[in-house]
Tab-separated table of C-alpha atoms and ligand atoms in Angstrom:
chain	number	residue	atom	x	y	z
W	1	UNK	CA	-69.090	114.616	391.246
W	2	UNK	CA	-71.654	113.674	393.807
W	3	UNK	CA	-71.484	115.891	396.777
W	4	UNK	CA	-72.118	114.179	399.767
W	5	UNK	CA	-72.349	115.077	403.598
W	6	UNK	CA	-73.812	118.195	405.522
W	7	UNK	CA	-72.646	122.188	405.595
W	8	UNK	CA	-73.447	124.993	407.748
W	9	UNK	CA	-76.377	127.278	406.456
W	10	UNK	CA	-79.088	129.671	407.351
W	11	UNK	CA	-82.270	128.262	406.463
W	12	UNK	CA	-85.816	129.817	406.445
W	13	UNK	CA	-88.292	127.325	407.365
W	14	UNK	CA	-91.299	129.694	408.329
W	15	UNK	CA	-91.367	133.176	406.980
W	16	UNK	CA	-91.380	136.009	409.806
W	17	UNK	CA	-88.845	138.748	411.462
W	18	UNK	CA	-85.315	138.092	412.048
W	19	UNK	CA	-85.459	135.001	414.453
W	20	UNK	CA	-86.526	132.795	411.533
W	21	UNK	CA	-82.894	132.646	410.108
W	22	UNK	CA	-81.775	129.375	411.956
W	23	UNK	CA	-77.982	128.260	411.923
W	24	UNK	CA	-78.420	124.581	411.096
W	25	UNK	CA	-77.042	121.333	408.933
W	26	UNK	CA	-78.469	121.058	405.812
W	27	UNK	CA	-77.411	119.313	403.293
W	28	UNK	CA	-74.391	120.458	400.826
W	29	UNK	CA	-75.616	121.196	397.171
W	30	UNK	CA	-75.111	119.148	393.788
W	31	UNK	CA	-74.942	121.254	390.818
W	32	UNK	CA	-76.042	121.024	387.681
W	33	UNK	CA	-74.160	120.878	384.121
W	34	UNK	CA	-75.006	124.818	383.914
W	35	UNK	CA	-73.566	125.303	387.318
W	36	UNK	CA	-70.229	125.209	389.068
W	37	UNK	CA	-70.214	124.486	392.974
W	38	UNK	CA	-68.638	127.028	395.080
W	39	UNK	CA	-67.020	127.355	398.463
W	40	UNK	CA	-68.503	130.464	399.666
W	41	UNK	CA	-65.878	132.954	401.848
W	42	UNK	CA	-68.439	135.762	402.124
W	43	UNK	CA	-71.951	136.116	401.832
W	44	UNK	CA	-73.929	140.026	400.792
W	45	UNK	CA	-76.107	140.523	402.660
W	46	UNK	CA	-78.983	143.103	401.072
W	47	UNK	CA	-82.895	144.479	401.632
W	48	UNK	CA	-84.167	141.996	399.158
W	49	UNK	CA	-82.805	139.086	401.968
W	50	UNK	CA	-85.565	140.821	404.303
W	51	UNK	CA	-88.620	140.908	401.599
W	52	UNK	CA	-88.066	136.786	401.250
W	53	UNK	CA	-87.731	136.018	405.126
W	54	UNK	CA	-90.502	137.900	405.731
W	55	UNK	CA	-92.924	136.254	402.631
W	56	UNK	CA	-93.006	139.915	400.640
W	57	UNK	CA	-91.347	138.278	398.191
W	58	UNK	CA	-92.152	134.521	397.460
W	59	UNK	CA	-90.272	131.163	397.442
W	60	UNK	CA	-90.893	127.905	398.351
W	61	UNK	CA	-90.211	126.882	402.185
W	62	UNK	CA	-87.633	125.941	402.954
W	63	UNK	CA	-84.681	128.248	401.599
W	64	UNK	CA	-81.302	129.297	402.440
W	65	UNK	CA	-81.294	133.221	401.760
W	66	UNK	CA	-78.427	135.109	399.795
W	67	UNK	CA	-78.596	136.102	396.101
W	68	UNK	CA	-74.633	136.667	396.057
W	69	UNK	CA	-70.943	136.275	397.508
W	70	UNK	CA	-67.397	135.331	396.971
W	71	UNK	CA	-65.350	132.134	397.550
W	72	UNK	CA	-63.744	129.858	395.546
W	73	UNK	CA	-64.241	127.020	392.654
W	74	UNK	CA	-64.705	124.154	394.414
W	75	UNK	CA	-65.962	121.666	391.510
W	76	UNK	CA	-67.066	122.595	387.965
W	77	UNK	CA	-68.973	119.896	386.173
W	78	UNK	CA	-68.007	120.760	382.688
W	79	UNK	CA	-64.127	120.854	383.979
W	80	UNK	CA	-64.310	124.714	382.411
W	81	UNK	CA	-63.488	126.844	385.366
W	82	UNK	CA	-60.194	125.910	387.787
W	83	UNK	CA	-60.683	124.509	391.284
W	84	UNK	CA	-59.758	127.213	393.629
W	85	UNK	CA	-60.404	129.838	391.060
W	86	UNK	CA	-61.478	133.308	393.313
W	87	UNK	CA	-65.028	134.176	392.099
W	88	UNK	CA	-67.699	136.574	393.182
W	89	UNK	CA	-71.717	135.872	391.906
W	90	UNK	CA	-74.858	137.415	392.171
W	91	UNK	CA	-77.551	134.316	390.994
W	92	UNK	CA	-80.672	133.057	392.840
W	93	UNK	CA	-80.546	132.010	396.709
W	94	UNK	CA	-78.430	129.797	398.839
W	95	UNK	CA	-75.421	132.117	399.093
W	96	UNK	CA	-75.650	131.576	402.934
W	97	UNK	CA	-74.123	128.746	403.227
W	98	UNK	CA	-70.729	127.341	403.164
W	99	UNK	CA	-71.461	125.855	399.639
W	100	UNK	CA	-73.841	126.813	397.059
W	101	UNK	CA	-74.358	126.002	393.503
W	102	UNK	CA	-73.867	129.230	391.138
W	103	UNK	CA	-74.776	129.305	387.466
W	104	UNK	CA	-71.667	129.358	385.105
W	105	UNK	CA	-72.736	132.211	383.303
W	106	UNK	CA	-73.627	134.362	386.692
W	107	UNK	CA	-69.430	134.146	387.763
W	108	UNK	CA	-67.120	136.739	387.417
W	109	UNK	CA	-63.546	136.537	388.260
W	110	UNK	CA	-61.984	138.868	391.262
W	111	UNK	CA	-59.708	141.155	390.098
W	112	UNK	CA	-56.813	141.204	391.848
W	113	UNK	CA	-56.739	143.289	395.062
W	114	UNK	CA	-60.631	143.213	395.164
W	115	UNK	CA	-61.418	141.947	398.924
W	116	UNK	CA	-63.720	139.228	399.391
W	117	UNK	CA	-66.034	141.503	401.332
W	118	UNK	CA	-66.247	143.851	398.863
W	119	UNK	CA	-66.407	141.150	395.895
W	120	UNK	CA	-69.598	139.972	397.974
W	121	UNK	CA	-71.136	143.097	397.805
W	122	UNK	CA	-70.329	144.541	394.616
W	123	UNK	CA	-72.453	142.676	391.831
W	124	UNK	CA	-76.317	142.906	393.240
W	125	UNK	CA	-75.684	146.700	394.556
W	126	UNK	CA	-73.161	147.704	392.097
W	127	UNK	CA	-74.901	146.368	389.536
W	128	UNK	CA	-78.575	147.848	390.377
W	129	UNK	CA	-76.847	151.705	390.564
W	130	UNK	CA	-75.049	150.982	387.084
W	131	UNK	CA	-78.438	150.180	384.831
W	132	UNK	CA	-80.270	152.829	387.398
W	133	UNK	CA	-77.878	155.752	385.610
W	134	UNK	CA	-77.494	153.945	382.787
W	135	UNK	CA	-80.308	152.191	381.357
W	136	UNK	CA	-83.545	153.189	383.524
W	137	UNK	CA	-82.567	156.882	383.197
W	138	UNK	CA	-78.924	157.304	381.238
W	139	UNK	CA	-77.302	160.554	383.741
W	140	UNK	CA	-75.417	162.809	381.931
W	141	UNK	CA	-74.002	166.141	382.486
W	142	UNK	CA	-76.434	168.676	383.425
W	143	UNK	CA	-78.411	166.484	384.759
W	144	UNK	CA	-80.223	166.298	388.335
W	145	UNK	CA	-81.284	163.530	390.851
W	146	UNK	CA	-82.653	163.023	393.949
W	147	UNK	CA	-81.470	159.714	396.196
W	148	UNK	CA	-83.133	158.253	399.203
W	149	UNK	CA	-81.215	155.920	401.672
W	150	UNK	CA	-78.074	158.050	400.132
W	151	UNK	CA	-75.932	156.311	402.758
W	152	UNK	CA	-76.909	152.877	402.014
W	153	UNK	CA	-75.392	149.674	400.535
W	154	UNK	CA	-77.079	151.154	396.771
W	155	UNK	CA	-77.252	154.411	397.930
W	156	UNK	CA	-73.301	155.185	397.913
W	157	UNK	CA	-72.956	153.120	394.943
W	158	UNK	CA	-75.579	155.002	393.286
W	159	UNK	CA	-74.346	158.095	394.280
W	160	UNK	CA	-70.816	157.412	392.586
W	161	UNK	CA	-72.082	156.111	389.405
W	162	UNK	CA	-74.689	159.316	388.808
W	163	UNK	CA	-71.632	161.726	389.783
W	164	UNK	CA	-69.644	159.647	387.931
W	165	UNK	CA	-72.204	160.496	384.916
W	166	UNK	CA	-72.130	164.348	385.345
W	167	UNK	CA	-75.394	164.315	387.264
W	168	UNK	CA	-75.449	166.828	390.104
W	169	UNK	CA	-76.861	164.611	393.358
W	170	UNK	CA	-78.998	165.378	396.043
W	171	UNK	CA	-79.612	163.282	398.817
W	172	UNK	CA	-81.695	162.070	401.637
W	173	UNK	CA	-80.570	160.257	404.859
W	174	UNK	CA	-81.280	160.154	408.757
W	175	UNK	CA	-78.441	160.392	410.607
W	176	UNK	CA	-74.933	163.322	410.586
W	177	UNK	CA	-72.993	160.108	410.091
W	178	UNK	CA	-74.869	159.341	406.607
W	179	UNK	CA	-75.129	162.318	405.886
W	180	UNK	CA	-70.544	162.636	405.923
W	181	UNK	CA	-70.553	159.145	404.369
W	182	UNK	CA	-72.846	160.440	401.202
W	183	UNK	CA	-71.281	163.515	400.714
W	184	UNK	CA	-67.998	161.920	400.264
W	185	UNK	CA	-69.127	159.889	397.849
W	186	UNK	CA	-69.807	162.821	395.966
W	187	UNK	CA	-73.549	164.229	396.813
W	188	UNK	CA	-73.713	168.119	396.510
W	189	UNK	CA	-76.521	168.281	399.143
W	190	UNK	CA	-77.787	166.265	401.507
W	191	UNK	CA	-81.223	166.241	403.204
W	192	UNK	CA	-83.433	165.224	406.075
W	193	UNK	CA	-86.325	162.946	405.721
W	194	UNK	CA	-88.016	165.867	408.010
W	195	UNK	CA	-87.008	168.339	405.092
W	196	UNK	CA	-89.554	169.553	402.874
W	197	UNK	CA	-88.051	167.475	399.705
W	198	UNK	CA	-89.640	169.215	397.283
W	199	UNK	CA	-89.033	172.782	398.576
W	200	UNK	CA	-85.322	171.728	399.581
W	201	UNK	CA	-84.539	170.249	395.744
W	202	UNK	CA	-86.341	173.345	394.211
W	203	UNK	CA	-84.094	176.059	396.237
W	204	UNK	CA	-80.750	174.225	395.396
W	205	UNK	CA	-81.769	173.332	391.818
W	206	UNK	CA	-82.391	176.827	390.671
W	207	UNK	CA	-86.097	176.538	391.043
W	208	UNK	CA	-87.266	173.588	389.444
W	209	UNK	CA	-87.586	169.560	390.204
W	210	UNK	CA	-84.676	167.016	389.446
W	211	UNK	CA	-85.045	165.090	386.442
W	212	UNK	CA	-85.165	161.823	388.535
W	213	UNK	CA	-85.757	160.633	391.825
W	214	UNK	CA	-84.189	157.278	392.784
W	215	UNK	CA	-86.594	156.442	396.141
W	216	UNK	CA	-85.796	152.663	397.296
W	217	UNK	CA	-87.337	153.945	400.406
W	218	UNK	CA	-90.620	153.693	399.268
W	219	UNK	CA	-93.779	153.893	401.647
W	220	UNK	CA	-92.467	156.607	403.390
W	221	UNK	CA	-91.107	158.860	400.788
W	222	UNK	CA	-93.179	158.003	398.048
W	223	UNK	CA	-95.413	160.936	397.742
W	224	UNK	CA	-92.457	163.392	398.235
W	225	UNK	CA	-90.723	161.996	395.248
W	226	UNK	CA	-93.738	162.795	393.469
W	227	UNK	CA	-93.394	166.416	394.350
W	228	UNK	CA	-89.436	166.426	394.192
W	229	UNK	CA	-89.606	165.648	390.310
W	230	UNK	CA	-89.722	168.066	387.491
W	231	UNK	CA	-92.313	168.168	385.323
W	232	UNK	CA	-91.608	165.216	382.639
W	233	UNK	CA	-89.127	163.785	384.446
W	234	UNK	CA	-88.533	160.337	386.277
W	235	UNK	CA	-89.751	159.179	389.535
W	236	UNK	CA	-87.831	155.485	389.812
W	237	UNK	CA	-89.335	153.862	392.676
W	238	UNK	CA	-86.968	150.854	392.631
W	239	UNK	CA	-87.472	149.627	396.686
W	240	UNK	CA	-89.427	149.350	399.493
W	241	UNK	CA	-87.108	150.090	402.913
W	242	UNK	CA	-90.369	151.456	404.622
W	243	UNK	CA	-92.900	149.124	403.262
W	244	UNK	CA	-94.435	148.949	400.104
W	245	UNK	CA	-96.552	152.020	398.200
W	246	UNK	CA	-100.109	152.140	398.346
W	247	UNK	CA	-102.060	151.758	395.083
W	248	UNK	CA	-102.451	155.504	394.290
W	249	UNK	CA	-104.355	157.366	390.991
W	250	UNK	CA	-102.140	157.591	387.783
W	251	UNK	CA	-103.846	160.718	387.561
W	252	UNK	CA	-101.198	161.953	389.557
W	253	UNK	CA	-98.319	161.647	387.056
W	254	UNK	CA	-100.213	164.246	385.302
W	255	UNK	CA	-101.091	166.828	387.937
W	256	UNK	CA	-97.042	166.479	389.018
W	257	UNK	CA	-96.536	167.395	385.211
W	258	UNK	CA	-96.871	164.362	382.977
W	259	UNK	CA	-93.971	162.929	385.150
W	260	UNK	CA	-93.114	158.812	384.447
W	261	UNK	CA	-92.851	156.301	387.024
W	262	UNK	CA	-91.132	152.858	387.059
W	263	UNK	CA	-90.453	150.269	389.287
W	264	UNK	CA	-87.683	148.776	388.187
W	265	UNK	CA	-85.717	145.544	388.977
W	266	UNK	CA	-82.436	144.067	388.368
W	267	UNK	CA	-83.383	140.616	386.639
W	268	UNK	CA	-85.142	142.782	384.097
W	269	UNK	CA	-82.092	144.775	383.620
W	270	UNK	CA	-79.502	141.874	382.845
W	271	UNK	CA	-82.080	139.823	381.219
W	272	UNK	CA	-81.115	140.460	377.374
W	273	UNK	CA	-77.865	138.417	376.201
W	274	UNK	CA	-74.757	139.734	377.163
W	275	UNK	CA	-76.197	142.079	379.998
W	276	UNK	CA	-74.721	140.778	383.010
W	277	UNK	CA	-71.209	140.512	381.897
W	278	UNK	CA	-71.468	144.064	380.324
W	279	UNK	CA	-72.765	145.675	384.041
W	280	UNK	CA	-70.332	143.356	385.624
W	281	UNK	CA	-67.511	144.291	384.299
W	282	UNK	CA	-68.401	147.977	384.416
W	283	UNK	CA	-68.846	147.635	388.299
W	284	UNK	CA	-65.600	145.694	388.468
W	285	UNK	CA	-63.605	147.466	386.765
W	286	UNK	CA	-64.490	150.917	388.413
W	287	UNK	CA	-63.061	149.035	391.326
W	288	UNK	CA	-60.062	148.525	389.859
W	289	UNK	CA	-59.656	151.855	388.703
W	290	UNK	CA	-60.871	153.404	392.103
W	291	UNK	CA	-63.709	155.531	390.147
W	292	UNK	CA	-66.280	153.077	392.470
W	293	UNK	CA	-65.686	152.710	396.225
W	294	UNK	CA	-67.521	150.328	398.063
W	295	UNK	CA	-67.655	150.702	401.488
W	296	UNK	CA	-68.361	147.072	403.535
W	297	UNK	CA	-68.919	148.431	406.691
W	298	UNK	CA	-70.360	145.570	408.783
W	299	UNK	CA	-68.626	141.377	408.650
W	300	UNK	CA	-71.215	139.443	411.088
W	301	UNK	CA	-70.435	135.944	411.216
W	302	UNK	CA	-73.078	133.313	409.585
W	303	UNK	CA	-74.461	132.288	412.381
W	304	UNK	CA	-75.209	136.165	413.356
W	305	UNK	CA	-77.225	136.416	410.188
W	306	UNK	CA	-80.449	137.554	412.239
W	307	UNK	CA	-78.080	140.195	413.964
W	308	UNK	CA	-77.053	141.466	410.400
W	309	UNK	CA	-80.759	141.516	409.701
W	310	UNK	CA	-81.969	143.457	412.708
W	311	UNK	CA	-79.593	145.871	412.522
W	312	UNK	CA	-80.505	146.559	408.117
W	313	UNK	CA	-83.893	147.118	408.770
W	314	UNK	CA	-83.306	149.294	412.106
W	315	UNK	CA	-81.415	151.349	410.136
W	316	UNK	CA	-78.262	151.242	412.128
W	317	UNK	CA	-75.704	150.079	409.248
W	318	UNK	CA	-74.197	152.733	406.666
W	319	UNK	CA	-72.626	151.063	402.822
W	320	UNK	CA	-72.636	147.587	402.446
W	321	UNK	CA	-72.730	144.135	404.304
W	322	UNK	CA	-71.855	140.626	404.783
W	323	UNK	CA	-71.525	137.640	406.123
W	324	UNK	CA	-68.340	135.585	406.478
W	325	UNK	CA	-68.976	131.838	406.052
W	326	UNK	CA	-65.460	130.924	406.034
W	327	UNK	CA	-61.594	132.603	406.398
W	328	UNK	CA	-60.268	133.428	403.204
I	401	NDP	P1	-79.662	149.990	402.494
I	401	NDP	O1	-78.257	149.729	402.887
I	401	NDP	O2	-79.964	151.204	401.688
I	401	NDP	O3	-80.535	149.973	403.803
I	401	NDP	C1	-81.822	150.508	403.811
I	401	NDP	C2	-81.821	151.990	404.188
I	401	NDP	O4	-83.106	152.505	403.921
I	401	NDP	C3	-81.583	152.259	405.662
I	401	NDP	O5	-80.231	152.281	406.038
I	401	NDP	C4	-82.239	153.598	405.834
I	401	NDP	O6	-81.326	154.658	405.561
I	401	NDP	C5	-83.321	153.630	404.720
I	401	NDP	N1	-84.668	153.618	405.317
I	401	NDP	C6	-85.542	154.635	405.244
I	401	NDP	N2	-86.662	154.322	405.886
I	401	NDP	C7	-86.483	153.107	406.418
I	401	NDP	C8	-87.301	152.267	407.215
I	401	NDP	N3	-88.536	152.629	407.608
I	401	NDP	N4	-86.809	151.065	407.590
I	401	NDP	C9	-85.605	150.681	407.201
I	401	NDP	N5	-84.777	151.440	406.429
I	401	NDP	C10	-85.217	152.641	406.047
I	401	NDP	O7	-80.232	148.703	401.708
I	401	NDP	P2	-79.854	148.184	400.245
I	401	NDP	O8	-78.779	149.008	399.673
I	401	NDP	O9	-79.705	146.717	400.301
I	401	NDP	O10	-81.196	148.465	399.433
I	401	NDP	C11	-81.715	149.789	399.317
I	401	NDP	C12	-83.034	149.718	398.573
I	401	NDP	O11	-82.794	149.342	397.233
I	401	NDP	C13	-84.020	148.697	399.144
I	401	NDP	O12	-85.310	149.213	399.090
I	401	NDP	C14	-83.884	147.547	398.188
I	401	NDP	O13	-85.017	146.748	398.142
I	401	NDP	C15	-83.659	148.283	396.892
I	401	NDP	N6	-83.029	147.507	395.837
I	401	NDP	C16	-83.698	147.401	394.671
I	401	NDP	C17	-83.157	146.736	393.610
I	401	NDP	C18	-83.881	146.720	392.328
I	401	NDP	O14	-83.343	146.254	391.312
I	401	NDP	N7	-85.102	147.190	392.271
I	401	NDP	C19	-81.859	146.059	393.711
I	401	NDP	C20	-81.190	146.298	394.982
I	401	NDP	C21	-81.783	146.971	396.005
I	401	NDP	P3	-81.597	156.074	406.303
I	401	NDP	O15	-81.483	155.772	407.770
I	401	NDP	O16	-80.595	157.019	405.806
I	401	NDP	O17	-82.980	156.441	405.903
């Protein structure tokens, strides 16, 4: 099938702040044999979406932003996958949009009773906590971490998946609101970025460091997590919310106690065969069985894209969220 005609998108023709996401025509996308071209219902909407409109993170000009979503089959090439089958994806951009080509293999089905908003937001976020606690570092009881942004779209995920574990969670947000919304999903302190970390962790964690610290924060928090870690445990630097780290001495990892660092990604961690499904269907089905809550608290329209934006980086939004391209 050739797809002709125009669709509503947000397109990025000139990196920048949150102004550069213009509502426009563009034209609808063809896909490939490999892919199947769906009707998108809701687009996630995540911190990675602000490191390509602002040129951290490279691609060529112009794009349509949006690693993943939720809609329905529209047209499969290969005739494998239903028209109107319910599907949620997390694959490379274009997810906002009212159509956008998705690679077969990067589809899951929505389980019944599984919202669209939440199906948008589930895979990237759900996805990234579940090979944080379980490949990266593999939690287990006993075990201790330390999360920044606990209130955030990975944070509460995060949070679930390492209680989830056995791990004992600590937690840092900015607000009395995150700090309710990360205790109920399961932290058994929360802190204050104002907090000494390090001293805080130490006096609730019987005197010693956590054996990881998750810190997508980044800039800000960086050096902190250093501190907050026990000696040969993890520091997992796995975002940049306040701007990216400054190049520091490795010599550090061995005055903080021959610690380890890594900065992490997701395509790294579904690369090998048979990874994505596996974390996939983890994250789904601990939706099904209510062990993993995901909390979509923002729907902006697609044409308030740069409002969804704004608010992300100001810090204003708690859990996850999206945009709705069309009515389920
Ligand atoms: P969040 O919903 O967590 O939003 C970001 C949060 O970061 C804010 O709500 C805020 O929480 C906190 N924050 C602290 N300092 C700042 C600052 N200066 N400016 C803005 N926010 C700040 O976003 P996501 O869940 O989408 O992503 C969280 C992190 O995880 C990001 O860094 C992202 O890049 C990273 N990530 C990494 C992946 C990987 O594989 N490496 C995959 C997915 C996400 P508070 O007010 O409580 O501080």
């Amino acid at each position: 099938m050739v797809n002709v005609g125009c669709m509503k998108a947000i397109q990025v023709s000139r990196t920048g702040g949150p102004e550069v996401l213009e509502y426009t025509d563009v034209d609808a996308p063809v896909p490939t044999d490999d892919q199947v071209l769906v009707k998108v219902t809701m687009a996630g909407v995540n911190y990675i979406d602000t490191y390509y409109r602002e040129g951290m993170y490279h691609t060529r000009l112009p794009f349509i932003p949006g690693n993943e979503g939720s809609g329905e089959v529209l047209h499969d090439p290969q005739g494998l996958i239903a028209p109107g089958t319910k599907v949620a994806w997390y694959d490379g951009l274009g997810s906002y949009a009212e159509q956008v080509c998705v690679s077969r293999e990067r589809l899951v089905a929505i389980p019944e009773g599984v919202a669209p908003e939440v199906a948008a937001s589930m895979l990237l976020q759900g996805m990234t906590a579940h090979y944080l606690t379980h490949g990266v570092a593999q939690l287990g009881p006993g075990d201790s971490c330390l999360i920044t942004a606990g209130a955030g779209g990975v944070g509460l995920m995060l949070t679930q998946m390492a209680v989830a574990a056995g791990a004992r969670v600590y937690s840092v947000v900015s607000t009395d609101e995150k700090a309710e919304l990360s205790l109920d999903a399961g932290a058994t302190e929360v802190f204050r970025y104002s907090d000494n970390l390090a001293e805080q962790v130490r006096r609730h964690n019987g005197g010693i460091g956590v054996d990881v610290v998750y810190d997508g924060v980044g800039k800000a928090t960086f050096s902190e997590s250093l501190e907050a870690v026990r000696p040969r445990g993890m520091v997992c630097l796995f975002g940049a919310a306040s701007g990216a780290v400054e190049p520091f001495d490795p010599q550090l990892l061995n005055t903080h106690g021959s610690i380890f660092l890594t900065r992490p990604t997701l395509g790294a961690w579904i690369a090998e065969e048979g990874e994505f499904a596996m974390r996939a269907q983890a994250v789904t089905q601990a939706i099904v069985d209510g062990t993993l809550r995901v909390r979509v608290t923002g729907i902006y329209e697609l044409a308030d894209a740069a409002t969804a934006h704004s608010d992300l980086q100001n810090r204003a939004t708690t859990g996850s969220i999206v945009l709705r391209v069309a009515q389920d």
